[in-house]
Amino acid sequence: MTIARTEIRPETEADIAAIREVTDEAFATAEHSSGTEALIVERLRERGKLSLSLVAEQEGVVRGHVAFSPVTIDGQSSGWFGLGPVSVSPRWQNRGIGEALIREGLKRLEETGGSGCVLLGYPAYYSRFGFAHHRQLSMQGLPEEHAANFMAIAFEGDVPQGSVVFDEAFEVSADEV
């Protein structure tokens, strides 16, 4: 079987419905999902906080999406971004699409002067991109048992010390979906 060439590009208005569909599909059976991921992306977009939104397209069909939004550290904007959600249609998972989206997004953030990126995810997966847990950087409201899943990568200098807060678009409850 031949896999179509994947194009990673910024989202367009024409992609919005496909992004919602891909995100809903990707998280429908994920054990860590709250079912709010598509709404988070939409709220980030509405609030003007979707700093970078990339889609993976094959033969004119959106197969995946990744969102990056600004975060604050100790209440200050500092050129740091949060990665997520990242989603790939289940049928197309484990084919490198998510990895390509993340690598391209991190590259673009660094090229445009970003200082670094944080995320909440699985260390075994995200360490391949250079993400690591840093004790001096925490995520507000994260239970201690999940602290090792909060990771960061600095594009320049050291990982700062402080408490990270994601945009309020992430404060969505499942009953709002």
PDB file of N, CA and C in Angstrom, residues 75-138:
ATOM      1  N   GLY A  75       2.316  34.385  35.739  1.00  0.00           N
ATOM      2  CA  GLY A  75       1.499  35.525  35.340  1.00  0.00           C
ATOM      3  C   GLY A  75       2.078  36.396  34.245  1.00  0.00           C
ATOM      4  N   GLN A  76       3.237  36.036  33.728  1.00  0.00           N
ATOM      5  CA  GLN A  76       3.895  36.863  32.714  1.00  0.00           C
ATOM      6  C   GLN A  76       3.891  36.163  31.357  1.00  0.00           C
ATOM      7  N   SER A  77       3.635  36.928  30.315  1.00  0.00           N
ATOM      8  CA  SER A  77       3.806  36.412  28.959  1.00  0.00           C
ATOM      9  C   SER A  77       5.298  36.376  28.696  1.00  0.00           C
ATOM     10  N   SER A  78       5.761  35.263  28.173  1.00  0.00           N
ATOM     11  CA  SER A  78       7.210  35.121  28.076  1.00  0.00           C
ATOM     12  C   SER A  78       7.679  34.471  26.786  1.00  0.00           C
ATOM     13  N   GLY A  79       6.820  34.401  25.776  1.00  0.00           N
ATOM     14  CA  GLY A  79       7.218  33.760  24.531  1.00  0.00           C
ATOM     15  C   GLY A  79       7.150  32.245  24.590  1.00  0.00           C
ATOM     16  N   TRP A  80       6.499  31.732  25.627  1.00  0.00           N
ATOM     17  CA  TRP A  80       6.319  30.295  25.764  1.00  0.00           C
ATOM     18  C   TRP A  80       4.935  29.914  25.277  1.00  0.00           C
ATOM     19  N   PHE A  81       4.833  28.693  24.743  1.00  0.00           N
ATOM     20  CA  PHE A  81       3.593  28.201  24.167  1.00  0.00           C
ATOM     21  C   PHE A  81       3.240  26.841  24.744  1.00  0.00           C
ATOM     22  N   GLY A  82       1.955  26.531  24.697  1.00  0.00           N
ATOM     23  CA  GLY A  82       1.471  25.207  25.057  1.00  0.00           C
ATOM     24  C   GLY A  82       1.141  24.443  23.787  1.00  0.00           C
ATOM     25  N   LEU A  83       1.520  23.185  23.758  1.00  0.00           N
ATOM     26  CA  LEU A  83       1.205  22.310  22.634  1.00  0.00           C
ATOM     27  C   LEU A  83      -0.046  21.531  22.984  1.00  0.00           C
ATOM     28  N   GLY A  84      -1.013  21.556  22.111  1.00  0.00           N
ATOM     29  CA  GLY A  84      -2.182  20.711  22.295  1.00  0.00           C
ATOM     30  C   GLY A  84      -3.473  21.478  22.125  1.00  0.00           C
ATOM     31  N   PRO A  85      -4.474  20.736  21.761  1.00  0.00           N
ATOM     32  CA  PRO A  85      -4.448  19.322  21.452  1.00  0.00           C
ATOM     33  C   PRO A  85      -3.763  19.017  20.118  1.00  0.00           C
ATOM     34  N   VAL A  86      -3.278  17.791  20.021  1.00  0.00           N
ATOM     35  CA  VAL A  86      -2.779  17.253  18.758  1.00  0.00           C
ATOM     36  C   VAL A  86      -3.629  16.030  18.456  1.00  0.00           C
ATOM     37  N   SER A  87      -4.095  15.936  17.222  1.00  0.00           N
ATOM     38  CA  SER A  87      -5.004  14.845  16.884  1.00  0.00           C
ATOM     39  C   SER A  87      -4.757  14.334  15.472  1.00  0.00           C
ATOM     40  N   VAL A  88      -4.944  13.024  15.329  1.00  0.00           N
ATOM     41  CA  VAL A  88      -4.852  12.365  14.033  1.00  0.00           C
ATOM     42  C   VAL A  88      -6.032  11.404  13.949  1.00  0.00           C
ATOM     43  N   SER A  89      -6.698  11.390  12.799  1.00  0.00           N
ATOM     44  CA  SER A  89      -7.813  10.453  12.610  1.00  0.00           C
ATOM     45  C   SER A  89      -7.341   9.042  12.948  1.00  0.00           C
ATOM     46  N   PRO A  90      -8.134   8.288  13.705  1.00  0.00           N
ATOM     47  CA  PRO A  90      -7.699   6.959  14.154  1.00  0.00           C
ATOM     48  C   PRO A  90      -7.176   6.048  13.042  1.00  0.00           C
ATOM     49  N   ARG A  91      -7.801   6.051  11.908  1.00  0.00           N
ATOM     50  CA  ARG A  91      -7.350   5.199  10.797  1.00  0.00           C
ATOM     51  C   ARG A  91      -5.955   5.575  10.315  1.00  0.00           C
ATOM     52  N   TRP A  92      -5.519   6.782  10.587  1.00  0.00           N
ATOM     53  CA  TRP A  92      -4.243   7.282  10.082  1.00  0.00           C
ATOM     54  C   TRP A  92      -3.190   7.415  11.179  1.00  0.00           C
ATOM     55  N   GLN A  93      -3.509   6.970  12.374  1.00  0.00           N
ATOM     56  CA  GLN A  93      -2.546   7.039  13.469  1.00  0.00           C
ATOM     57  C   GLN A  93      -1.418   6.026  13.269  1.00  0.00           C
ATOM     58  N   ASN A  94      -0.311   6.273  13.958  1.00  0.00           N
ATOM     59  CA  ASN A  94       0.876   5.407  13.906  1.00  0.00           C
ATOM     60  C   ASN A  94       1.514   5.358  12.523  1.00  0.00           C
ATOM     61  N   ARG A  95       1.403   6.460  11.797  1.00  0.00           N
ATOM     62  CA  ARG A  95       2.021   6.564  10.469  1.00  0.00           C
ATOM     63  C   ARG A  95       2.923   7.795  10.372  1.00  0.00           C
ATOM     64  N   GLY A  96       3.202   8.420  11.511  1.00  0.00           N
ATOM     65  CA  GLY A  96       4.111   9.559  11.523  1.00  0.00           C
ATOM     66  C   GLY A  96       3.458  10.913  11.312  1.00  0.00           C
ATOM     67  N   ILE A  97       2.140  10.960  11.194  1.00  0.00           N
ATOM     68  CA  ILE A  97       1.458  12.231  10.944  1.00  0.00           C
ATOM     69  C   ILE A  97       1.542  13.137  12.166  1.00  0.00           C
ATOM     70  N   GLY A  98       1.244  12.597  13.347  1.00  0.00           N
ATOM     71  CA  GLY A  98       1.332  13.397  14.569  1.00  0.00           C
ATOM     72  C   GLY A  98       2.745  13.903  14.798  1.00  0.00           C
ATOM     73  N   GLU A  99       3.720  13.045  14.590  1.00  0.00           N
ATOM     74  CA  GLU A  99       5.121  13.441  14.757  1.00  0.00           C
ATOM     75  C   GLU A  99       5.492  14.563  13.793  1.00  0.00           C
ATOM     76  N   ALA A 100       5.058  14.455  12.539  1.00  0.00           N
ATOM     77  CA  ALA A 100       5.351  15.501  11.553  1.00  0.00           C
ATOM     78  C   ALA A 100       4.711  16.829  11.941  1.00  0.00           C
ATOM     79  N   LEU A 101       3.479  16.782  12.434  1.00  0.00           N
ATOM     80  CA  LEU A 101       2.795  18.002  12.876  1.00  0.00           C
ATOM     81  C   LEU A 101       3.549  18.664  14.025  1.00  0.00           C
ATOM     82  N   ILE A 102       3.947  17.866  15.008  1.00  0.00           N
ATOM     83  CA  ILE A 102       4.636  18.408  16.183  1.00  0.00           C
ATOM     84  C   ILE A 102       5.991  18.980  15.795  1.00  0.00           C
ATOM     85  N   ARG A 103       6.765  18.236  15.014  1.00  0.00           N
ATOM     86  CA  ARG A 103       8.100  18.723  14.608  1.00  0.00           C
ATOM     87  C   ARG A 103       7.998  20.026  13.822  1.00  0.00           C
ATOM     88  N   GLU A 104       7.059  20.099  12.888  1.00  0.00           N
ATOM     89  CA  GLU A 104       6.905  21.323  12.094  1.00  0.00           C
ATOM     90  C   GLU A 104       6.443  22.482  12.974  1.00  0.00           C
ATOM     91  N   GLY A 105       5.516  22.220  13.892  1.00  0.00           N
ATOM     92  CA  GLY A 105       5.055  23.275  14.783  1.00  0.00           C
ATOM     93  C   GLY A 105       6.169  23.815  15.663  1.00  0.00           C
ATOM     94  N   LEU A 106       6.951  22.930  16.265  1.00  0.00           N
ATOM     95  CA  LEU A 106       8.064  23.368  17.111  1.00  0.00           C
ATOM     96  C   LEU A 106       9.086  24.164  16.304  1.00  0.00           C
ATOM     97  N   LYS A 107       9.358  23.705  15.086  1.00  0.00           N
ATOM     98  CA  LYS A 107      10.302  24.415  14.215  1.00  0.00           C
ATOM     99  C   LYS A 107       9.804  25.832  13.917  1.00  0.00           C
ATOM    100  N   ARG A 108       8.525  25.942  13.592  1.00  0.00           N
ATOM    101  CA  ARG A 108       7.973  27.269  13.270  1.00  0.00           C
ATOM    102  C   ARG A 108       7.952  28.185  14.482  1.00  0.00           C
ATOM    103  N   LEU A 109       7.634  27.655  15.657  1.00  0.00           N
ATOM    104  CA  LEU A 109       7.656  28.484  16.866  1.00  0.00           C
ATOM    105  C   LEU A 109       9.066  29.003  17.137  1.00  0.00           C
ATOM    106  N   GLU A 110      10.044  28.124  17.007  1.00  0.00           N
ATOM    107  CA  GLU A 110      11.428  28.535  17.246  1.00  0.00           C
ATOM    108  C   GLU A 110      11.872  29.566  16.215  1.00  0.00           C
ATOM    109  N   GLU A 111      11.543  29.345  14.949  1.00  0.00           N
ATOM    110  CA  GLU A 111      11.943  30.274  13.888  1.00  0.00           C
ATOM    111  C   GLU A 111      11.316  31.658  14.041  1.00  0.00           C
ATOM    112  N   THR A 112      10.163  31.730  14.691  1.00  0.00           N
ATOM    113  CA  THR A 112       9.494  33.020  14.856  1.00  0.00           C
ATOM    114  C   THR A 112       9.791  33.661  16.211  1.00  0.00           C
ATOM    115  N   GLY A 113      10.803  33.151  16.904  1.00  0.00           N
ATOM    116  CA  GLY A 113      11.250  33.785  18.138  1.00  0.00           C
ATOM    117  C   GLY A 113      10.645  33.261  19.415  1.00  0.00           C
ATOM    118  N   GLY A 114       9.933  32.151  19.354  1.00  0.00           N
ATOM    119  CA  GLY A 114       9.396  31.561  20.574  1.00  0.00           C
ATOM    120  C   GLY A 114      10.512  31.141  21.511  1.00  0.00           C
ATOM    121  N   SER A 115      10.251  31.211  22.804  1.00  0.00           N
ATOM    122  CA  SER A 115      11.259  30.833  23.806  1.00  0.00           C
ATOM    123  C   SER A 115      11.227  29.354  24.139  1.00  0.00           C
ATOM    124  N   GLY A 116      10.039  28.749  24.073  1.00  0.00           N
ATOM    125  CA  GLY A 116       9.919  27.340  24.406  1.00  0.00           C
ATOM    126  C   GLY A 116       8.480  26.891  24.366  1.00  0.00           C
ATOM    127  N   CYS A 117       8.284  25.627  24.723  1.00  0.00           N
ATOM    128  CA  CYS A 117       6.956  25.025  24.638  1.00  0.00           C
ATOM    129  C   CYS A 117       6.758  24.054  25.793  1.00  0.00           C
ATOM    130  N   VAL A 118       5.538  23.973  26.274  1.00  0.00           N
ATOM    131  CA  VAL A 118       5.165  23.044  27.345  1.00  0.00           C
ATOM    132  C   VAL A 118       4.004  22.185  26.876  1.00  0.00           C
ATOM    133  N   LEU A 119       3.815  21.063  27.559  1.00  0.00           N
ATOM    134  CA  LEU A 119       2.681  20.192  27.256  1.00  0.00           C
ATOM    135  C   LEU A 119       2.434  19.247  28.412  1.00  0.00           C
ATOM    136  N   LEU A 120       1.262  18.682  28.393  1.00  0.00           N
ATOM    137  CA  LEU A 120       0.891  17.633  29.324  1.00  0.00           C
ATOM    138  C   LEU A 120       0.670  16.393  28.473  1.00  0.00           C
ATOM    139  N   GLY A 121       1.531  15.385  28.638  1.00  0.00           N
ATOM    140  CA  GLY A 121       1.444  14.206  27.788  1.00  0.00           C
ATOM    141  C   GLY A 121       2.306  13.072  28.296  1.00  0.00           C
ATOM    142  N   TYR A 122       2.466  12.071  27.464  1.00  0.00           N
ATOM    143  CA  TYR A 122       3.218  10.874  27.829  1.00  0.00           C
ATOM    144  C   TYR A 122       4.711  11.072  27.581  1.00  0.00           C
ATOM    145  N   PRO A 123       5.538  10.990  28.637  1.00  0.00           N
ATOM    146  CA  PRO A 123       6.979  11.167  28.463  1.00  0.00           C
ATOM    147  C   PRO A 123       7.587  10.225  27.433  1.00  0.00           C
ATOM    148  N   ALA A 124       7.140   8.984  27.381  1.00  0.00           N
ATOM    149  CA  ALA A 124       7.710   8.015  26.437  1.00  0.00           C
ATOM    150  C   ALA A 124       7.536   8.478  24.985  1.00  0.00           C
ATOM    151  N   TYR A 125       6.478   9.205  24.699  1.00  0.00           N
ATOM    152  CA  TYR A 125       6.246   9.711  23.341  1.00  0.00           C
ATOM    153  C   TYR A 125       6.933  11.052  23.116  1.00  0.00           C
ATOM    154  N   TYR A 126       6.703  12.004  24.007  1.00  0.00           N
ATOM    155  CA  TYR A 126       7.155  13.370  23.764  1.00  0.00           C
ATOM    156  C   TYR A 126       8.642  13.601  24.007  1.00  0.00           C
ATOM    157  N   SER A 127       9.311  12.695  24.673  1.00  0.00           N
ATOM    158  CA  SER A 127      10.753  12.858  24.873  1.00  0.00           C
ATOM    159  C   SER A 127      11.506  12.814  23.540  1.00  0.00           C
ATOM    160  N   ARG A 128      10.966  12.166  22.532  1.00  0.00           N
ATOM    161  CA  ARG A 128      11.621  12.092  21.217  1.00  0.00           C
ATOM    162  C   ARG A 128      11.767  13.462  20.561  1.00  0.00           C
ATOM    163  N   PHE A 129      10.971  14.429  21.014  1.00  0.00           N
ATOM    164  CA  PHE A 129      11.036  15.788  20.471  1.00  0.00           C
ATOM    165  C   PHE A 129      11.921  16.699  21.317  1.00  0.00           C
ATOM    166  N   GLY A 130      12.449  16.157  22.427  1.00  0.00           N
ATOM    167  CA  GLY A 130      13.279  16.951  23.321  1.00  0.00           C
ATOM    168  C   GLY A 130      12.554  17.426  24.566  1.00  0.00           C
ATOM    169  N   PHE A 131      11.282  17.078  24.727  1.00  0.00           N
ATOM    170  CA  PHE A 131      10.543  17.466  25.922  1.00  0.00           C
ATOM    171  C   PHE A 131      11.015  16.636  27.112  1.00  0.00           C
ATOM    172  N   ALA A 132      11.079  17.278  28.265  1.00  0.00           N
ATOM    173  CA  ALA A 132      11.454  16.597  29.501  1.00  0.00           C
ATOM    174  C   ALA A 132      10.745  17.279  30.666  1.00  0.00           C
ATOM    175  N   HIS A 133      10.612  16.535  31.743  1.00  0.00           N
ATOM    176  CA  HIS A 133      10.034  17.097  32.960  1.00  0.00           C
ATOM    177  C   HIS A 133      11.108  17.940  33.651  1.00  0.00           C
ATOM    178  N   HIS A 134      10.738  19.119  34.110  1.00  0.00           N
ATOM    179  CA  HIS A 134      11.649  20.022  34.822  1.00  0.00           C
ATOM    180  C   HIS A 134      10.972  20.413  36.128  1.00  0.00           C
ATOM    181  N   ARG A 135      11.572  20.019  37.223  1.00  0.00           N
ATOM    182  CA  ARG A 135      10.959  20.248  38.546  1.00  0.00           C
ATOM    183  C   ARG A 135      10.660  21.717  38.838  1.00  0.00           C
ATOM    184  N   GLN A 136      11.453  22.623  38.287  1.00  0.00           N
ATOM    185  CA  GLN A 136      11.273  24.044  38.592  1.00  0.00           C
ATOM    186  C   GLN A 136      10.098  24.672  37.850  1.00  0.00           C
ATOM    187  N   LEU A 137       9.493  23.915  36.931  1.00  0.00           N
ATOM    188  CA  LEU A 137       8.373  24.421  36.158  1.00  0.00           C
ATOM    189  C   LEU A 137       7.164  23.526  36.431  1.00  0.00           C
ATOM    190  N   SER A 138       6.080  24.140  36.847  1.00  0.00           N
ATOM    191  CA  SER A 138       4.895  23.354  37.193  1.00  0.00           C
ATOM    192  C   SER A 138       3.681  23.901  36.454  1.00  0.00           C
TER     193      SER A 138
END
